mmCIF file of C-alpha atoms in Angstrom:
data_model
loop_
_atom_site.group_PDB
_atom_site.id
_atom_site.type_symbol
_atom_site.label_atom_id
_atom_site.label_comp_id
_atom_site.label_asym_id
_atom_site.label_seq_id
_atom_site.Cartn_x
_atom_site.Cartn_y
_atom_site.Cartn_z
ATOM 1 C CA MET O 88 -57.097 50.206 40.804
ATOM 2 C CA ILE O 89 -60.273 51.716 42.092
ATOM 3 C CA ILE O 90 -60.087 53.538 45.398
ATOM 4 C CA ASN O 91 -63.199 54.158 47.451
ATOM 5 C CA PRO O 92 -64.137 57.818 47.638
ATOM 6 C CA ILE O 93 -63.473 59.546 50.954
ATOM 7 C CA ASP O 94 -67.034 60.829 51.313
ATOM 8 C CA LEU O 95 -68.088 57.371 52.513
ATOM 9 C CA PRO O 96 -68.152 58.381 56.217
ATOM 10 C CA MET O 97 -70.407 61.274 55.295
ATOM 11 C CA ALA O 98 -72.721 58.933 53.449
ATOM 12 C CA SER O 99 -72.992 56.617 56.458
ATOM 13 C CA MET O 100 -73.642 59.624 58.712
ATOM 14 C CA GLU O 101 -76.472 60.623 56.450
ATOM 15 C CA ALA O 102 -77.774 57.090 56.667
ATOM 16 C CA ILE O 103 -78.207 57.365 60.425
ATOM 17 C CA GLY O 104 -80.078 60.620 60.096
ATOM 18 C CA TYR O 105 -77.297 63.164 60.452
ATOM 19 C CA SER O 106 -77.570 65.822 57.813
ATOM 20 C CA SER O 107 -74.693 68.058 56.810
ATOM 21 C CA LEU O 108 -77.245 70.641 55.732
ATOM 22 C CA PRO O 109 -79.312 71.347 58.846
ATOM 23 C CA SER O 110 -81.307 74.060 57.134
ATOM 24 C CA GLY O 111 -81.978 72.028 53.994
ATOM 25 C CA GLY O 112 -85.649 71.475 53.361
ATOM 26 C CA GLU O 113 -85.217 68.401 51.154
ATOM 27 C CA VAL O 114 -87.200 65.300 52.109
ATOM 28 C CA ASN O 115 -85.228 62.121 52.638
ATOM 29 C CA SER O 116 -86.567 59.754 49.981
ATOM 30 C CA LYS O 117 -84.496 56.751 51.085
ATOM 31 C CA PRO O 118 -86.557 54.024 52.780
ATOM 32 C CA SER O 119 -86.183 54.122 56.539
ATOM 33 C CA PHE O 120 -84.470 51.379 58.493
ATOM 34 C CA LYS O 121 -87.825 50.382 59.918
ATOM 35 C CA GLU O 122 -89.331 49.904 56.461
ATOM 36 C CA THR O 123 -86.346 47.945 55.200
ATOM 37 C CA PHE O 124 -86.392 45.642 58.212
ATOM 38 C CA LYS O 125 -90.147 45.188 57.973
ATOM 39 C CA ASN O 126 -89.891 44.233 54.289
ATOM 40 C CA ALA O 127 -87.092 41.777 55.005
ATOM 41 C CA LEU O 128 -89.189 40.152 57.749
ATOM 42 C CA ALA O 129 -92.194 39.936 55.418
ATOM 43 C CA LYS O 130 -90.056 38.278 52.755
ATOM 44 C CA THR O 131 -88.715 35.728 55.227
ATOM 45 C CA ASN O 132 -92.252 34.965 56.322
ATOM 46 C CA GLU O 133 -93.376 34.614 52.711
ATOM 47 C CA LEU O 134 -90.624 32.093 52.015
ATOM 48 C CA GLN O 135 -91.680 30.093 55.067
ATOM 49 C CA LEU O 136 -95.308 30.106 53.913
ATOM 50 C CA ASN O 137 -94.274 29.048 50.394
ATOM 51 C CA ALA O 138 -92.275 26.170 51.856
ATOM 52 C CA ASP O 139 -95.305 25.156 53.938
ATOM 53 C CA ASN O 140 -97.503 25.204 50.838
ATOM 54 C CA ALA O 141 -94.991 23.077 48.929
ATOM 55 C CA MET O 142 -94.999 20.604 51.835
ATOM 56 C CA GLU O 143 -98.782 20.536 51.791
ATOM 57 C CA ASP O 144 -98.790 19.813 48.055
ATOM 58 C CA PHE O 145 -96.310 17.012 48.633
ATOM 59 C CA VAL O 146 -98.225 15.274 51.440
ATOM 60 C CA THR O 147 -101.538 15.507 49.576
ATOM 61 C CA GLY O 148 -99.953 14.026 46.456
ATOM 62 C CA GLU O 149 -100.670 17.136 44.413
ATOM 63 C CA SER O 150 -97.050 17.551 43.444
ATOM 64 C CA GLU O 151 -94.426 14.836 43.059
ATOM 65 C CA ASN O 152 -91.769 17.433 42.418
ATOM 66 C CA LEU O 153 -89.287 16.636 45.170
ATOM 67 C CA HIS O 154 -86.456 18.919 44.099
ATOM 68 C CA GLU O 155 -88.702 22.010 43.986
ATOM 69 C CA LEU O 156 -89.901 21.146 47.478
ATOM 70 C CA MET O 157 -86.388 20.704 48.829
ATOM 71 C CA ILE O 158 -85.176 23.935 47.204
ATOM 72 C CA GLY O 159 -88.116 25.841 48.702
ATOM 73 C CA VAL O 160 -87.533 24.391 52.159
ATOM 74 C CA GLU O 161 -83.815 25.092 52.012
ATOM 75 C CA GLU O 162 -84.384 28.679 50.865
ATOM 76 C CA ALA O 163 -86.846 29.270 53.681
ATOM 77 C CA LYS O 164 -84.355 27.861 56.171
ATOM 78 C CA ILE O 165 -81.502 30.031 54.959
ATOM 79 C CA ALA O 166 -83.735 33.129 54.920
ATOM 80 C CA LEU O 167 -84.671 32.442 58.531
ATOM 81 C CA GLN O 168 -81.040 31.948 59.557
ATOM 82 C CA PHE O 169 -80.100 35.144 57.750
ATOM 83 C CA THR O 170 -82.835 37.094 59.519
ATOM 84 C CA VAL O 171 -81.776 35.711 62.888
ATOM 85 C CA GLU O 172 -78.150 36.597 62.213
ATOM 86 C CA VAL O 173 -79.027 40.159 61.157
ATOM 87 C CA ARG O 174 -81.073 40.537 64.320
ATOM 88 C CA ASN O 175 -78.147 39.257 66.399
ATOM 89 C CA ARG O 176 -75.744 41.726 64.770
ATOM 90 C CA ILE O 177 -78.159 44.610 65.309
ATOM 91 C CA MET O 178 -78.480 43.700 68.963
ATOM 92 C CA GLU O 179 -74.694 43.467 69.250
ATOM 93 C CA ALA O 180 -74.299 46.904 67.686
ATOM 94 C CA TYR O 181 -76.935 48.351 69.996
ATOM 95 C CA GLN O 182 -75.213 46.902 73.035
ATOM 96 C CA GLU O 183 -71.881 48.221 71.840
ATOM 97 C CA LEU O 184 -73.398 51.705 71.549
ATOM 98 C CA MET O 185 -74.946 51.462 75.014
ATOM 99 C CA ARG O 186 -71.562 50.598 76.509
ATOM 100 C CA MET O 187 -69.918 53.609 74.892
ATOM 101 C CA GLN O 188 -68.573 56.309 77.224
ATOM 102 C CA ILE O 189 -69.818 59.768 76.362
ATOM 103 C CA MET V 25 -102.037 28.715 69.538
ATOM 104 C CA ASN V 26 -100.007 25.582 69.710
ATOM 105 C CA LEU V 27 -96.415 25.528 68.515
ATOM 106 C CA PHE V 28 -96.437 21.879 67.477
ATOM 107 C CA ARG V 29 -100.028 21.579 66.242
ATOM 108 C CA THR V 30 -100.062 23.801 63.194
ATOM 109 C CA ASP V 31 -101.873 22.357 60.183
ATOM 110 C CA ILE V 32 -98.704 21.508 58.329
ATOM 111 C CA MET V 33 -97.071 19.809 61.330
ATOM 112 C CA VAL V 34 -100.170 17.665 61.947
ATOM 113 C CA ALA V 35 -100.335 16.830 58.224
ATOM 114 C CA LEU V 36 -96.678 15.778 58.219
ATOM 115 C CA LYS V 37 -97.115 13.614 61.325
ATOM 116 C CA LYS V 38 -100.236 11.975 59.919
ATOM 117 C CA SER V 39 -98.480 11.339 56.606
ATOM 118 C CA LEU V 40 -95.615 9.668 58.455
ATOM 119 C CA ASP V 41 -98.121 7.380 60.205
ATOM 120 C CA ALA V 42 -99.740 6.560 56.863
ATOM 121 C CA THR V 43 -96.383 5.879 55.211
ATOM 122 C CA LEU V 44 -95.374 3.539 58.027
ATOM 123 C CA LEU V 45 -98.663 1.660 57.697
ATOM 124 C CA ARG V 46 -98.222 1.459 53.935
ATOM 125 C CA HIS V 47 -94.774 -0.070 54.448
ATOM 126 C CA GLU V 48 -96.285 -2.826 56.587
ATOM 127 C CA VAL V 49 -99.049 -3.451 54.065
ATOM 128 C CA ILE V 50 -96.626 -3.695 51.131
ATOM 129 C CA ALA V 51 -94.329 -5.983 53.146
ATOM 130 C CA ASN V 52 -97.337 -8.196 53.823
ATOM 131 C CA ASN V 53 -98.160 -8.270 50.102
ATOM 132 C CA ILE V 54 -94.605 -9.269 49.251
ATOM 133 C CA ALA V 55 -94.586 -11.983 51.917
ATOM 134 C CA ASN V 56 -97.751 -13.436 50.397
ATOM 135 C CA VAL V 57 -96.604 -13.371 46.780
ATOM 136 C CA ASP V 58 -96.974 -17.183 46.562
ATOM 137 C CA THR V 59 -100.048 -17.640 48.753
ATOM 138 C CA PRO V 60 -102.926 -19.056 46.641
ATOM 139 C CA GLY V 61 -106.014 -16.852 46.688
ATOM 140 C CA PHE V 62 -104.294 -13.933 48.423
ATOM 141 C CA LYS V 63 -105.452 -10.475 47.432
ATOM 142 C CA ARG V 64 -103.147 -7.506 47.791
ATOM 143 C CA SER V 65 -103.978 -4.590 50.085
ATOM 144 C CA ASP V 66 -103.115 -0.925 49.848
ATOM 145 C CA VAL V 67 -103.563 2.262 51.883
ATOM 146 C CA THR V 68 -105.524 5.388 50.962
ATOM 147 C CA PHE V 69 -104.713 8.550 52.799
ATOM 148 C CA LYS V 70 -103.728 11.454 50.551
ATOM 149 C CA GLU V 71 -107.260 12.089 49.289
ATOM 150 C CA ALA V 72 -108.712 12.282 52.809
ATOM 151 C CA LEU V 73 -105.853 14.530 53.925
ATOM 152 C CA LYS V 74 -106.388 16.817 50.956
ATOM 153 C CA LEU V 75 -110.066 17.196 51.818
ATOM 154 C CA ALA V 76 -109.267 17.885 55.469
ATOM 155 C CA LEU V 77 -106.705 20.555 54.542
ATOM 156 C CA GLU V 78 -109.143 22.430 52.303
ATOM 157 C CA LYS V 79 -109.949 25.713 54.008
ATOM 158 C CA ASP V 80 -113.155 26.601 52.174
ATOM 159 C CA ALA V 81 -114.700 23.141 52.146
ATOM 160 C CA PHE V 82 -118.421 22.782 52.769
ATOM 161 C CA LYS V 83 -118.741 21.704 56.376
ATOM 162 C CA GLY V 84 -121.601 21.078 58.768
ATOM 163 C CA VAL V 85 -121.376 22.696 62.211
ATOM 164 C CA GLN V 86 -121.674 20.275 65.123
ATOM 165 C CA THR V 87 -123.288 21.727 68.223
ATOM 166 C CA ASP V 88 -123.745 18.333 69.839
ATOM 167 C CA PRO V 89 -121.334 15.369 69.955
ATOM 168 C CA ARG V 90 -124.151 13.101 68.688
ATOM 169 C CA HIS V 91 -124.503 15.063 65.462
ATOM 170 C CA ILE V 92 -123.589 13.266 62.263
ATOM 171 C CA PRO V 93 -120.520 15.022 60.779
ATOM 172 C CA ILE V 94 -121.121 16.593 57.365
ATOM 173 C CA GLY V 95 -118.286 17.226 54.941
ATOM 174 C CA PRO V 96 -114.575 16.361 55.332
ATOM 175 C CA SER V 97 -113.392 15.341 58.799
ATOM 176 C CA ASN V 98 -111.086 17.401 60.981
ATOM 177 C CA LEU V 99 -107.389 17.226 60.333
ATOM 178 C CA ASP V 100 -106.604 15.352 63.550
ATOM 179 C CA LYS V 101 -109.321 12.788 62.805
ATOM 180 C CA VAL V 102 -107.950 11.841 59.372
ATOM 181 C CA GLU V 103 -106.707 8.263 59.439
ATOM 182 C CA PRO V 104 -105.147 6.101 56.717
ATOM 183 C CA LYS V 105 -107.405 3.291 55.531
ATOM 184 C CA VAL V 106 -106.374 -0.168 54.350
ATOM 185 C CA TYR V 107 -108.398 -1.592 51.478
ATOM 186 C CA LYS V 108 -108.221 -4.862 49.617
ATOM 187 C CA GLU V 109 -108.053 -5.123 45.834
ATOM 188 C CA ILE V 110 -110.448 -8.010 45.292
ATOM 189 C CA ASP V 111 -111.495 -7.593 41.655
ATOM 190 C CA THR V 112 -108.180 -8.408 39.951
ATOM 191 C CA PHE V 113 -105.971 -11.473 39.633
ATOM 192 C CA PHE V 114 -102.468 -11.869 38.320
ATOM 193 C CA LYS V 115 -101.823 -15.614 38.480
ATOM 194 C CA ASN V 116 -103.952 -18.717 38.004
ATOM 195 C CA ASP V 117 -104.238 -19.312 41.760
ATOM 196 C CA LYS V 118 -106.295 -16.080 42.103
ATOM 197 C CA ASN V 119 -103.343 -14.299 43.715
ATOM 198 C CA ASN V 120 -103.026 -10.712 42.475
ATOM 199 C CA VAL V 121 -99.591 -9.709 43.819
ATOM 200 C CA ASP V 122 -97.173 -8.553 41.125
ATOM 201 C CA ILE V 123 -93.774 -8.614 42.805
ATOM 202 C CA ASP V 124 -92.313 -5.944 40.512
ATOM 203 C CA VAL V 125 -95.149 -3.541 41.256
ATOM 204 C CA GLU V 126 -94.782 -4.179 44.989
ATOM 205 C CA MET V 127 -91.015 -3.603 44.931
ATOM 206 C CA GLY V 128 -91.553 -0.364 43.029
ATOM 207 C CA GLU V 129 -94.200 0.800 45.503
ATOM 208 C CA LEU V 130 -91.913 -0.129 48.391
ATOM 209 C CA ALA V 131 -89.085 1.996 46.981
ATOM 210 C CA LYS V 132 -91.476 4.896 46.407
ATOM 211 C CA ASN V 133 -92.815 4.560 49.942
ATOM 212 C CA SER V 134 -89.335 4.481 51.462
ATOM 213 C CA MET V 135 -88.407 7.647 49.646
ATOM 214 C CA ALA V 136 -91.597 9.365 50.801
ATOM 215 C CA TYR V 137 -90.785 8.352 54.388
ATOM 216 C CA ARG V 138 -87.245 9.703 54.180
ATOM 217 C CA THR V 139 -88.496 12.969 52.680
ATOM 218 C CA LEU V 140 -91.178 13.354 55.350
ATOM 219 C CA THR V 141 -88.736 12.756 58.226
ATOM 220 C CA ARG V 142 -86.425 15.330 56.675
ATOM 221 C CA LEU V 143 -89.255 17.864 56.309
ATOM 222 C CA ILE V 144 -90.505 17.468 59.854
ATOM 223 C CA SER V 145 -86.985 17.769 61.230
ATOM 224 C CA GLU V 146 -86.568 20.994 59.220
ATOM 225 C CA LYS V 147 -89.750 22.321 60.817
ATOM 226 C CA TYR V 148 -88.442 21.589 64.315
ATOM 227 C CA THR V 149 -85.040 23.067 63.490
ATOM 228 C CA SER V 150 -86.625 26.310 62.278
ATOM 229 C CA LEU V 151 -88.637 26.495 65.522
ATOM 230 C CA GLU V 152 -85.432 25.989 67.479
ATOM 231 C CA THR V 153 -83.676 28.693 65.467
ATOM 232 C CA SER V 154 -86.517 31.157 66.019
ATOM 233 C CA ILE V 155 -86.631 30.507 69.755
ATOM 234 C CA SER V 156 -82.937 30.560 70.563
ATOM 235 C CA GLY V 157 -81.829 33.152 68.010
ATOM 236 C CA ARG V 158 -78.883 30.872 67.283
ATOM 237 C CA PHE V 159 -78.319 27.937 64.958
#
């Protein structure tokens, strides 16, 4: 049986910017939350645009490939729902933090 | 910016109109399968739509409503056109309706209509999802 290492809380603290080595001069090479979120948004948008292009090809008769079209549309839809859900959870977490007594 | 008038939405709506018209035309062909001298009709739309959707098409600028339009028409001016196939005949009475071809076209058209309704409903659902943040 594999047991998770105990340093996990430390890792998550590092993730939110807390460093256990305040004097350490090392540069954090992990992508920031902002970058990650921006990339995810761009990917969602790209999927939507791809689905739109597939639709365009279908209505102009350029492609008769119905299953590719449906797969593209479904993927775009799920990506959008995923993005919306992540946004909702982030907002929930933010609100939870704001309610916290200090 | 208009939420419901993006290129793809307009194209889908126009295609639905064209598909509906095509259904009527094919039904008319089938109804006249035994009419002597009847010539079948069909609808052209996809080619005109394709031209209208082309972004880098050669296009004349109109600075006056009386100007003659040059190049493909605007997307919201694309209309399906009914044409008659007059140069063929299938039976001795000059009728050119082949019932098997018509039934096949009808099935194809029905499937296109179902797909288009599904696609446009997906577009509206994704708008709804984006606005409400729920689904």
